[in-house]
PDB file of C-alpha atoms in Angstrom:
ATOM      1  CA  UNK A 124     -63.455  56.347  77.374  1.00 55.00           C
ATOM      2  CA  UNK A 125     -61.995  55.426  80.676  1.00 64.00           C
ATOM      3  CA  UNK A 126     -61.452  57.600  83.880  1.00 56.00           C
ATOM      4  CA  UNK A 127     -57.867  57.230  83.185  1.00 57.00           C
ATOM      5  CA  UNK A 128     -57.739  58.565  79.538  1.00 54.00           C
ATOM      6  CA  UNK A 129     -60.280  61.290  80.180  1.00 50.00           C
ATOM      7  CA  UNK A 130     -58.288  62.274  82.454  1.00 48.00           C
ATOM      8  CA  UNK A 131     -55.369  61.701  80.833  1.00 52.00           C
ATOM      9  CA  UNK A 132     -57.277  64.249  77.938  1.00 48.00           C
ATOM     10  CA  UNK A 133     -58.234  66.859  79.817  1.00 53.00           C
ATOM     11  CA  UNK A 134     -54.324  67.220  81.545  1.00 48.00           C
ATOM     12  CA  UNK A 135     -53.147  67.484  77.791  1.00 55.00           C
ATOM     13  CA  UNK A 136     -55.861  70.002  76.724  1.00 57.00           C
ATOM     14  CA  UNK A 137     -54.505  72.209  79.703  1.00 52.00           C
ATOM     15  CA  UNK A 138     -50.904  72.359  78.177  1.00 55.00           C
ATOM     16  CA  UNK A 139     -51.532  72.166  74.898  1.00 54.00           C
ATOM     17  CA  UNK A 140     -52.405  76.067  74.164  1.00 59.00           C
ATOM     18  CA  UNK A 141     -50.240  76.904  71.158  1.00 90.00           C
ATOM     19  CA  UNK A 142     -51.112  76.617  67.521  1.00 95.00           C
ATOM     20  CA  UNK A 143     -53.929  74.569  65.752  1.00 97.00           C
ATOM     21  CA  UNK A 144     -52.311  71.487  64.140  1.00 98.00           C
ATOM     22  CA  UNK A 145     -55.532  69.577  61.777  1.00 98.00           C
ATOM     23  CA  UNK A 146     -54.349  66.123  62.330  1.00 97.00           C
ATOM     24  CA  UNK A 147     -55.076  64.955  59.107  1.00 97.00           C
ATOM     25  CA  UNK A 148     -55.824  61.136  58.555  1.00 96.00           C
ATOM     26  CA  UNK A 149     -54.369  58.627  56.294  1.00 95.00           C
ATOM     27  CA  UNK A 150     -57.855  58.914  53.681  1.00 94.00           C
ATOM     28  CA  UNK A 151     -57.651  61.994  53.265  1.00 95.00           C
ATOM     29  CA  UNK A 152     -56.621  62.977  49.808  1.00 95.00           C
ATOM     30  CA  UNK A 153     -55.302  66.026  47.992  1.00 97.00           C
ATOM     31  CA  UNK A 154     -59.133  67.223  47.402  1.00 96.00           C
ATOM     32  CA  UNK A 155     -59.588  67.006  51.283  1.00 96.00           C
ATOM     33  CA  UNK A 156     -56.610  68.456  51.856  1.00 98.00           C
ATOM     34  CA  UNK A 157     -56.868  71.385  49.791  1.00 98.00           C
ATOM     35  CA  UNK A 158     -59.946  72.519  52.215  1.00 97.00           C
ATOM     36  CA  UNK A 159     -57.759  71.698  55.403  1.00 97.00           C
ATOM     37  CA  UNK A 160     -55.844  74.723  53.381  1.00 98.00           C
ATOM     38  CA  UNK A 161     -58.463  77.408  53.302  1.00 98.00           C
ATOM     39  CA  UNK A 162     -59.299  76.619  57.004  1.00 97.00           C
ATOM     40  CA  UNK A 163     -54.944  77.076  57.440  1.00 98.00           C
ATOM     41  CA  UNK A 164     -55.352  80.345  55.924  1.00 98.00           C
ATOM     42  CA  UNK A 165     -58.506  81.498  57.644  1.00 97.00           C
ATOM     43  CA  UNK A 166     -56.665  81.238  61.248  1.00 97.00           C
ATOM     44  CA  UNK A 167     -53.436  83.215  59.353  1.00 96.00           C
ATOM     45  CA  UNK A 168     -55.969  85.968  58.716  1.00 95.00           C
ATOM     46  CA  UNK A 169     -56.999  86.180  62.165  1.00 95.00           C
ATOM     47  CA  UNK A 170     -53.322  85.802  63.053  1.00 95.00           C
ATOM     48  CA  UNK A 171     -53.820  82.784  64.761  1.00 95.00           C
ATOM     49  CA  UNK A 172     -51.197  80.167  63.336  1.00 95.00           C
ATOM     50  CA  UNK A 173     -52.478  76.707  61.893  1.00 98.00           C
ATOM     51  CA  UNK A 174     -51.202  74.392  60.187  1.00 98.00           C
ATOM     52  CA  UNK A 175     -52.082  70.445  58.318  1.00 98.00           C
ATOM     53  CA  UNK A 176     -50.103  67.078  59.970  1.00 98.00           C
ATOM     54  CA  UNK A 177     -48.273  65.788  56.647  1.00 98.00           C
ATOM     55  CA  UNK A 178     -49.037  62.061  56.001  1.00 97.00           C
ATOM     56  CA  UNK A 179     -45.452  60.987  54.243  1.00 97.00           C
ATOM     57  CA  UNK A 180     -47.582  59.184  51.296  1.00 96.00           C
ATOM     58  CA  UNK A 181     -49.487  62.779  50.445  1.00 96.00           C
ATOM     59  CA  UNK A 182     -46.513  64.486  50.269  1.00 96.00           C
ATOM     60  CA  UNK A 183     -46.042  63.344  46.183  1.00 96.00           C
ATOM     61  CA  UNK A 184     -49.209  64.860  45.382  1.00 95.00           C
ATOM     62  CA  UNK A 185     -48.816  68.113  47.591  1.00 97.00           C
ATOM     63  CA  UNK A 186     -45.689  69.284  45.005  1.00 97.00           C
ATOM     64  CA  UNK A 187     -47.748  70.661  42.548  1.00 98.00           C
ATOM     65  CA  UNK A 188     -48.734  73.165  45.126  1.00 98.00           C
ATOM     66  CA  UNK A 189     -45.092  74.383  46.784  1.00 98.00           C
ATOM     67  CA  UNK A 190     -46.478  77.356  48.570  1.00 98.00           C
ATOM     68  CA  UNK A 191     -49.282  75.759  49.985  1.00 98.00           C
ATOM     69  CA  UNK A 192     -46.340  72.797  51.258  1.00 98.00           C
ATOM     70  CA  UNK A 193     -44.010  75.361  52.761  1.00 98.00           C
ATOM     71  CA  UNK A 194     -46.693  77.552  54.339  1.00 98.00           C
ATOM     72  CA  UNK A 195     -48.820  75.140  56.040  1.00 98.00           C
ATOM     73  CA  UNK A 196     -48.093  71.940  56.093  1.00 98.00           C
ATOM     74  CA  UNK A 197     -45.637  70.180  58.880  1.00 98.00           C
ATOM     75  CA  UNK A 198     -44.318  66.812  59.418  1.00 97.00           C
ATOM     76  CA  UNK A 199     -44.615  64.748  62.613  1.00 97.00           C
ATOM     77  CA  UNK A 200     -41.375  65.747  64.112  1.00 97.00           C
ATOM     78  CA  UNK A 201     -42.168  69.154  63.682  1.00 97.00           C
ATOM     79  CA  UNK A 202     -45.269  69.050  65.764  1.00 97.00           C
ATOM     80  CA  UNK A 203     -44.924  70.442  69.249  1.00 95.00           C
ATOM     81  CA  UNK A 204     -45.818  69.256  72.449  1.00 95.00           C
ATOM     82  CA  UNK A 205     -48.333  72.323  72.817  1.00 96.00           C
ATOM     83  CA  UNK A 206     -49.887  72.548  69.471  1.00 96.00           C
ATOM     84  CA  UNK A 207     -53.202  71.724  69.784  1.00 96.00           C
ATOM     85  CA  UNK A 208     -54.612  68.596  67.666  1.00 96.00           C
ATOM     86  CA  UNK A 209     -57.737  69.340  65.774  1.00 96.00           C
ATOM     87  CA  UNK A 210     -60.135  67.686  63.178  1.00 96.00           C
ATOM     88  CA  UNK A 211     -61.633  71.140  61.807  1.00 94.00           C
ATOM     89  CA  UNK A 212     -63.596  69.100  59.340  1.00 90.00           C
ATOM     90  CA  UNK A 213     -65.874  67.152  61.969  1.00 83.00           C
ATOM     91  CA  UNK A 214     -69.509  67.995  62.461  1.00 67.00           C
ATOM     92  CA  UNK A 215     -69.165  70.382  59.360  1.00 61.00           C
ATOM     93  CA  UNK A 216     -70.495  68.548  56.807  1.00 56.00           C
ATOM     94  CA  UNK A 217     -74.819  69.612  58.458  1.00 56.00           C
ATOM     95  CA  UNK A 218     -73.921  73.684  58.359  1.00 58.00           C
ATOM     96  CA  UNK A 219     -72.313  74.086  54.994  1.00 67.00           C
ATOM     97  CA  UNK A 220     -74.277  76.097  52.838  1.00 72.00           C
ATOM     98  CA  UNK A 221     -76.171  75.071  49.539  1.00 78.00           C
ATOM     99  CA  UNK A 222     -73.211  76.458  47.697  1.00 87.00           C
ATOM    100  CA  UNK A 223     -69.645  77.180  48.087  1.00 93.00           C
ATOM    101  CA  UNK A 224     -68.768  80.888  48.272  1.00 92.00           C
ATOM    102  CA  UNK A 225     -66.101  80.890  50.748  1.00 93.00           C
ATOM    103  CA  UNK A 226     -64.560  84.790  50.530  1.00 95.00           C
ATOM    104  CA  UNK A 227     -61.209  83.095  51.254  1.00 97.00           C
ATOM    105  CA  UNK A 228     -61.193  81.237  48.378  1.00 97.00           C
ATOM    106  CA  UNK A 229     -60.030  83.344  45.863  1.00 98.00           C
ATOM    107  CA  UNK A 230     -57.119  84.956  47.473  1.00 98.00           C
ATOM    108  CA  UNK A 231     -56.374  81.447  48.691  1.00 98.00           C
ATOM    109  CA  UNK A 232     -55.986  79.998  45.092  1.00 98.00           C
ATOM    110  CA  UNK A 233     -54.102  83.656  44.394  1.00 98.00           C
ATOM    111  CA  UNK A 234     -51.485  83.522  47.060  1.00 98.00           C
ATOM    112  CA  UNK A 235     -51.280  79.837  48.090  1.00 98.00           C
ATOM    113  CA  UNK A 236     -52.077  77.327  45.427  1.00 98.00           C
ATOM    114  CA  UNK A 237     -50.825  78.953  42.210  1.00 98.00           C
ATOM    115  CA  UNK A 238     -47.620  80.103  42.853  1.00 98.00           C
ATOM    116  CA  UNK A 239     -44.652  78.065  41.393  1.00 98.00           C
ATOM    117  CA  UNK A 240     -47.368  75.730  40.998  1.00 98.00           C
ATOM    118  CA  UNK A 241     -47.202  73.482  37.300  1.00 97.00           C
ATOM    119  CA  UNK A 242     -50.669  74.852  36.880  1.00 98.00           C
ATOM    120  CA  UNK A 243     -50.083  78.040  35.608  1.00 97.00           C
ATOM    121  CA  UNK A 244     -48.960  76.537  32.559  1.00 95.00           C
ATOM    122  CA  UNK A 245     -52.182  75.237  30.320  1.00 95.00           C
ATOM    123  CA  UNK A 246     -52.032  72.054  28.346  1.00 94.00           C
ATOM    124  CA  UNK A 247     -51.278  72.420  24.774  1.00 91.00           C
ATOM    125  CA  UNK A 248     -53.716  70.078  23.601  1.00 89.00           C
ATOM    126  CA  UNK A 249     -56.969  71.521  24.745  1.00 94.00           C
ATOM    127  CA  UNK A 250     -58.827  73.576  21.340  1.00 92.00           C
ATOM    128  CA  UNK A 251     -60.534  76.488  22.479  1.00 93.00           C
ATOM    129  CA  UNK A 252     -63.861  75.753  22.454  1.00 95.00           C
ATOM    130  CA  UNK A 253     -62.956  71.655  24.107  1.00 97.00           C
ATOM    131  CA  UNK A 254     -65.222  70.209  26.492  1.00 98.00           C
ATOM    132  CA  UNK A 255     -63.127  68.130  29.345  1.00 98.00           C
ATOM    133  CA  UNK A 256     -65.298  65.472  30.964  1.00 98.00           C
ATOM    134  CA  UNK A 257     -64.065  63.913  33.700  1.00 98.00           C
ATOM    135  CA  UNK A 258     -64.881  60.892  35.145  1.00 98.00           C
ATOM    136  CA  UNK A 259     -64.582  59.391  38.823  1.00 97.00           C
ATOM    137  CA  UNK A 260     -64.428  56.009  38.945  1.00 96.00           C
ATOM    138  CA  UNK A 261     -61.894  54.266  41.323  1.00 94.00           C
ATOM    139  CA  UNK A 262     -62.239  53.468  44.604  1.00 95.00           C
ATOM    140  CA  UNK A 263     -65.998  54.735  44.011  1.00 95.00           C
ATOM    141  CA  UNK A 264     -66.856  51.532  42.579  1.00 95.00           C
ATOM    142  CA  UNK A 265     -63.968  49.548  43.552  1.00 94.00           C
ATOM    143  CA  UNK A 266     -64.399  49.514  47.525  1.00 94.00           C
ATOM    144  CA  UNK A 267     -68.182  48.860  48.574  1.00 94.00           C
ATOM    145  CA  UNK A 268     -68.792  51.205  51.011  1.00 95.00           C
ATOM    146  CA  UNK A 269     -67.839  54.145  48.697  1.00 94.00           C
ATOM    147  CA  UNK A 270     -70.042  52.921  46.287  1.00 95.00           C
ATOM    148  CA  UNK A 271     -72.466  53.089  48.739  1.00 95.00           C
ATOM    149  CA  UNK A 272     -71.545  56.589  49.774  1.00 96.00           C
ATOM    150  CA  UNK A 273     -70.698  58.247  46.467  1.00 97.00           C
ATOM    151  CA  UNK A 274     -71.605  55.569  43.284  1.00 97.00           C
ATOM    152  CA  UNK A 275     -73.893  56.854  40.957  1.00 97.00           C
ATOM    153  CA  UNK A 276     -75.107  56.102  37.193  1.00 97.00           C
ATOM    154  CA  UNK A 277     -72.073  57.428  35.680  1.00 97.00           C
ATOM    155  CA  UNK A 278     -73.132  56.941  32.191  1.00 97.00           C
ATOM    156  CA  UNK A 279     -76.556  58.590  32.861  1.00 97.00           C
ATOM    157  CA  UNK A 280     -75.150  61.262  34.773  1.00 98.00           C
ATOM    158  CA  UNK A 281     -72.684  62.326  32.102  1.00 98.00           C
ATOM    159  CA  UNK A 282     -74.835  61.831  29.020  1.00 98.00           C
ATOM    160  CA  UNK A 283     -76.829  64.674  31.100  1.00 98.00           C
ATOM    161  CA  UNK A 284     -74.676  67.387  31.935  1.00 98.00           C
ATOM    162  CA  UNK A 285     -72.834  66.870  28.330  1.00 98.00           C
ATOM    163  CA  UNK A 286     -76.767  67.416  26.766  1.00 98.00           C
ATOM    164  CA  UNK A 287     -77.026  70.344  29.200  1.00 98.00           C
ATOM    165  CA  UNK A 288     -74.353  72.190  28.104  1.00 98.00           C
ATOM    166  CA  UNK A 289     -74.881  71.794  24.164  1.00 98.00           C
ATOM    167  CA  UNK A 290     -78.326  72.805  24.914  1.00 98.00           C
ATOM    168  CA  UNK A 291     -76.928  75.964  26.163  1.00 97.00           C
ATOM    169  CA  UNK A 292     -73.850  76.447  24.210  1.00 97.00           C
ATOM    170  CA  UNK A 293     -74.126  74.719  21.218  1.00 98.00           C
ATOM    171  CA  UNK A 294     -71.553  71.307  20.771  1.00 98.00           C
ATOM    172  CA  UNK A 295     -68.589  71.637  21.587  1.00 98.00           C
ATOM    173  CA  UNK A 296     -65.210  71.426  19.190  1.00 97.00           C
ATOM    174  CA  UNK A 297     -63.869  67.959  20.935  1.00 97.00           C
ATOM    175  CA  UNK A 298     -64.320  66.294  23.792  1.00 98.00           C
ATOM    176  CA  UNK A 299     -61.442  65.033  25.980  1.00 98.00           C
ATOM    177  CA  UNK A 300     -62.355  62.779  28.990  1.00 98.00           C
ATOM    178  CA  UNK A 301     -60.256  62.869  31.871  1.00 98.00           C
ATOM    179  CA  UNK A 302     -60.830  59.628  33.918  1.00 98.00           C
ATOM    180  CA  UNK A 303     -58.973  57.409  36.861  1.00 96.00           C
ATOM    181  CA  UNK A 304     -60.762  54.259  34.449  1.00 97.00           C
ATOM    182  CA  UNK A 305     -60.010  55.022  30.950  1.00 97.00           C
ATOM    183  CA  UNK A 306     -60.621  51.948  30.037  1.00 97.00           C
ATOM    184  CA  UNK A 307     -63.996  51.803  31.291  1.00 97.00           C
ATOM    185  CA  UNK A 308     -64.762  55.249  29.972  1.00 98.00           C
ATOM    186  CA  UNK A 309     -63.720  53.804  25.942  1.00 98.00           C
ATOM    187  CA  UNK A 310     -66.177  50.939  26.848  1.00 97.00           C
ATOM    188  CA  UNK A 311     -69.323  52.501  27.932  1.00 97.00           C
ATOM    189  CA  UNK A 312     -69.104  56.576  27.136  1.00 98.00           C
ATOM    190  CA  UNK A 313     -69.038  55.573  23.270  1.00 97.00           C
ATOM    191  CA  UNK A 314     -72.570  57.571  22.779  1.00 98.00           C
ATOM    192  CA  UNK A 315     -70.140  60.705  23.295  1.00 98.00           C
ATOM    193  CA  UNK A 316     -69.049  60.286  20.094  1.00 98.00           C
ATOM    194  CA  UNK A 317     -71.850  61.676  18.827  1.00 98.00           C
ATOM    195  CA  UNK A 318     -71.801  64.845  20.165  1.00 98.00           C
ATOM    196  CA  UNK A 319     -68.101  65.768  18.975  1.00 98.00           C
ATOM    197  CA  UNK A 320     -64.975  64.034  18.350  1.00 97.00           C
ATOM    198  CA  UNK A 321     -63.804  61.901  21.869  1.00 98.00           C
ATOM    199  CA  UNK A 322     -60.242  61.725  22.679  1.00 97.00           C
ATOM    200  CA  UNK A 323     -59.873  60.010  26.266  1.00 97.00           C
ATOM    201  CA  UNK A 324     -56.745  61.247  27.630  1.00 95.00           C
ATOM    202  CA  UNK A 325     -53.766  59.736  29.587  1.00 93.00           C
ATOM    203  CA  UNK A 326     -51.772  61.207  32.162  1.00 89.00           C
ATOM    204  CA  UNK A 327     -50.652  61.442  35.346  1.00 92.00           C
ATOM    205  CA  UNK A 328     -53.168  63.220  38.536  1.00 93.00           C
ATOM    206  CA  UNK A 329     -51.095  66.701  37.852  1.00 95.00           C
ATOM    207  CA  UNK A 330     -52.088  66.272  34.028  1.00 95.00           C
ATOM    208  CA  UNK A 331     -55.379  65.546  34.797  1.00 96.00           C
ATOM    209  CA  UNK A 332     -55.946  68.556  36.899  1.00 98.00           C
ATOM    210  CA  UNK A 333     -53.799  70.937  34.484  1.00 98.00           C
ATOM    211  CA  UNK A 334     -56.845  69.905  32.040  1.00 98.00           C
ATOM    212  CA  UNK A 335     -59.663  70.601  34.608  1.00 98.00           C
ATOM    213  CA  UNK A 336     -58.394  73.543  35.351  1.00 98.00           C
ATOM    214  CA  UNK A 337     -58.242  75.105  31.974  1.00 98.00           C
ATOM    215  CA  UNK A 338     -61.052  73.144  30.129  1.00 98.00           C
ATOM    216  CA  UNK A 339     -62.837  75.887  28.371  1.00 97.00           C
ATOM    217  CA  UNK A 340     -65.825  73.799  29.145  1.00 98.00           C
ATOM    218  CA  UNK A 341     -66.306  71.620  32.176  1.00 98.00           C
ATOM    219  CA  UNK A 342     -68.012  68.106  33.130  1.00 98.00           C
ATOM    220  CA  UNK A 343     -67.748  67.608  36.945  1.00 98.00           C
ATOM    221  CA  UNK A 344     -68.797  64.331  38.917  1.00 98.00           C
ATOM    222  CA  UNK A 345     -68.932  64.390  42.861  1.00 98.00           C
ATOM    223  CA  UNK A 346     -65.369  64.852  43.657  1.00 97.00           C
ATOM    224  CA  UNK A 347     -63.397  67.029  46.269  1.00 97.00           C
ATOM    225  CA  UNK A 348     -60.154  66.459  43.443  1.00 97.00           C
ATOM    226  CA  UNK A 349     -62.560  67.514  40.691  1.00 98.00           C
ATOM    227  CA  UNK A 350     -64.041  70.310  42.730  1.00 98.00           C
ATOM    228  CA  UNK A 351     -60.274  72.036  42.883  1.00 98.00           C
ATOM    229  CA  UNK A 352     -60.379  72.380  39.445  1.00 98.00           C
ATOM    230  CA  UNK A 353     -63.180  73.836  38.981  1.00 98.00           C
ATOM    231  CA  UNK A 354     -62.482  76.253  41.241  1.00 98.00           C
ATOM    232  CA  UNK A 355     -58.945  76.956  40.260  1.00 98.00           C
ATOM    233  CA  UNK A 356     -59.583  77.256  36.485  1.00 98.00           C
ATOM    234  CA  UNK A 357     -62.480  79.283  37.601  1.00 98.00           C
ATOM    235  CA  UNK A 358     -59.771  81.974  38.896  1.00 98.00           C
ATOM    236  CA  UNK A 359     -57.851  81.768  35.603  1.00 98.00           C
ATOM    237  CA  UNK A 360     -60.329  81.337  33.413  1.00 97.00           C
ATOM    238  CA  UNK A 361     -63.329  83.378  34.914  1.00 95.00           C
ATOM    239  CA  UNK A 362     -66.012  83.593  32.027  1.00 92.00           C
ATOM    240  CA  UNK A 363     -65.842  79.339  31.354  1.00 97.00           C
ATOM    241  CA  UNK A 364     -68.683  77.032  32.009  1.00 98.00           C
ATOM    242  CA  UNK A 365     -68.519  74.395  34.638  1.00 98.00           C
ATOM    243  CA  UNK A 366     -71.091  71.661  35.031  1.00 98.00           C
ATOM    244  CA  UNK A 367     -71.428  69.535  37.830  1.00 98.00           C
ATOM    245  CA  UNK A 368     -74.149  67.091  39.844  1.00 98.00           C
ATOM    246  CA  UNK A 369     -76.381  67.812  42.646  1.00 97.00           C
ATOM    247  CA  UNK A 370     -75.646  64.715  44.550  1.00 97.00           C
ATOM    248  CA  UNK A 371     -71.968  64.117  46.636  1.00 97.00           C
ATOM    249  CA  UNK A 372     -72.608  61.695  49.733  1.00 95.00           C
ATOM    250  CA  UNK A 373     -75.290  59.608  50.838  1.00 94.00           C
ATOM    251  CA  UNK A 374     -74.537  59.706  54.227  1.00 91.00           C
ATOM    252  CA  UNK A 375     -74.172  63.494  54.615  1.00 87.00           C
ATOM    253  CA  UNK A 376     -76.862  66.257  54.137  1.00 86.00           C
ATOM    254  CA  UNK A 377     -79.137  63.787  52.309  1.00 89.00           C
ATOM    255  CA  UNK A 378     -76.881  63.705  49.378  1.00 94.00           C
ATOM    256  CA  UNK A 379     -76.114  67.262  48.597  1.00 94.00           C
ATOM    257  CA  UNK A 380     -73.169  68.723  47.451  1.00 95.00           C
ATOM    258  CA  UNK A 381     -72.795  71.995  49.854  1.00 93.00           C
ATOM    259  CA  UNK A 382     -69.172  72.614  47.873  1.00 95.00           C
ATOM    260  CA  UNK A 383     -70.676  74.130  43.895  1.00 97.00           C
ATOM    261  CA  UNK A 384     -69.801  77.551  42.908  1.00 97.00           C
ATOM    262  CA  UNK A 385     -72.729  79.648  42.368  1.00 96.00           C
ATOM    263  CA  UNK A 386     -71.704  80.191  39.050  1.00 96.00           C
ATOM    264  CA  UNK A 387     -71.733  76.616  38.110  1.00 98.00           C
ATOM    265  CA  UNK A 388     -74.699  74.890  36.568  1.00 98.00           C
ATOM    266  CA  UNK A 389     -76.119  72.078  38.356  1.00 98.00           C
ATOM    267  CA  UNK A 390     -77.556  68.737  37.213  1.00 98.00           C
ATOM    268  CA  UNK A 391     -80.478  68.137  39.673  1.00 97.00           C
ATOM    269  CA  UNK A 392     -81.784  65.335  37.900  1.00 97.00           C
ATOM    270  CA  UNK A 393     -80.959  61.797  35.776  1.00 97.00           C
ATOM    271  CA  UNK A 394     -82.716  59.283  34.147  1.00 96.00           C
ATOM    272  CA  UNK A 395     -83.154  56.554  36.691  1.00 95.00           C
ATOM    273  CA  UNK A 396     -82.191  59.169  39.564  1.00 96.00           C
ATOM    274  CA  UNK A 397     -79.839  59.417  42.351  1.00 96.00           C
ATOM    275  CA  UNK A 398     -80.159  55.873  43.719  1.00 93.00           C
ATOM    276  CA  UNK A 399     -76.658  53.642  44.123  1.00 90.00           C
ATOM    277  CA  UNK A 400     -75.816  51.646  40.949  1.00 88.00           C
ATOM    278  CA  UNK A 401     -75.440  48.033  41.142  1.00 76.00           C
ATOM    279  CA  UNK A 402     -72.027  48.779  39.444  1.00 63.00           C
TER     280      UNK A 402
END
């Protein structure tokens, strides 16, 4: 940085003493976003305003939360001159604990996310006793530095946590994947089918998370988007199972996912391990 923009820096750090703004970057998607939310609320509580920079293209995704839009969030224009830009996510990632137990996060799903939110309402095609794997695929695999970052054996991964949970609860009624790459999972999660009957299911990301979010029984991959619904079904639907993987990131915390419930079960191992797939 040059003696001109440090200074330049530390001028604007001396006016800019009003409210926390997180200035949110263009990658950041709604399961990223949703955290930026319980950090939002956290400074409320403490009655020190903040609030999340609105990237135009999130703001599709952010209606199925209205509360959480109104309450916190704020376009460019309506950032002002002293509101202080932050990244409260950076140099997180190495103190987050083992699991995620966050004391906000309850009333935060309560009082932010749920109301007038389309996810009160529960899909009518989920039996009671259904078992809603979900599948990341996407840019995962897609973009090679995410592969690098987050790719693992889906197959073996899934085969895994589906055996886990019959061992434990017996098989389930149905199966309904929930996938960004249907098509992928009717090509290679065919061994499914002989667990229970497989129905992979289409619809759009609000769909999708309606069905995470009230899956009587729950197959998680590493997934800030999947992680939401886990933990907002987990509010409505308190007693359900939720399975999910050890592993999130390679190039955080040696892999570990610091953001499980307590409650849910972890998958600590796979056949063939934790290693990035060649595809």
């Amino acid at each position: 940085m040059s003696l001109l923009r440090a200074a330049r820096v530390r001028a604007l750090d001396m006016v800019r003493r009003g409210r926390e703004v997180a200035w949110c970057p263009e990658w950041m998607n709604l399961g990223n976003l949703l955290y930026i939310g319980v950090w939002a609320l956290e400074g409320e509580s403490r009655g020190s305003p903040r609030r999340i920079l609105l990237q135009p293209s999130k703001a599709a995704s952010l209606a199925v939360f209205p509360e959480l839009r109104r309450r916190f969030f704020v376009e460019r224009s309506e950032v002002r001159f002293t509101d202080r830009r932050v990244m409260p996510w950076s140099g997180r990632e190495e103190h987050e604990p083992d699991r995620y137990d966050d004391p906000l996060l309850v009333p935060y799903i309560e009082q932010v996310l749920l109301p007038g939110s389309p996810l009160n309402s529960a899909p009518e095609d989920l039996d009671d006793d259904a078992m809603v794997v979900n599948v990341r695929r996407g840019d995962y695999f897609s973009v090679p530095e995410h592969r690098a970052a987050f790719g693992i054996d889906t197959v073996a991964y899934t085969l895994e946590a589906v055996r886990a949970s019959v061992d434990a609860h017996g098989a389930p009624s149905s199966i309904v994947v929930v996938s960004d790459d249907t098509a992928w999972c009717r090509e290679y999660l065919r061994a499914l089918d002989d667990v229970a009957p497989v129905r992979v299911r289409e619809g759009s990301a609000t769909d999708d998370l309606a069905a995470l979010v009230h899956a009587p029984r729950l197959i998680l991959p590493n997934s800030t988007f999947s992680y939401w619904g886990g933990y907002i079904g987990d509010v409505i639907h308190p007693e359900r199972e939720v399975v999910a993987p050890w592993f999130f990131d390679r190039t955080a915390r040696g892999g570990k996912a610091g953001q499980l419930r307590p409650s849910w079960h972890r998958i600590d191992e796979i056949p063939g391990g934790w290693g990035e797939p060649a595809a």
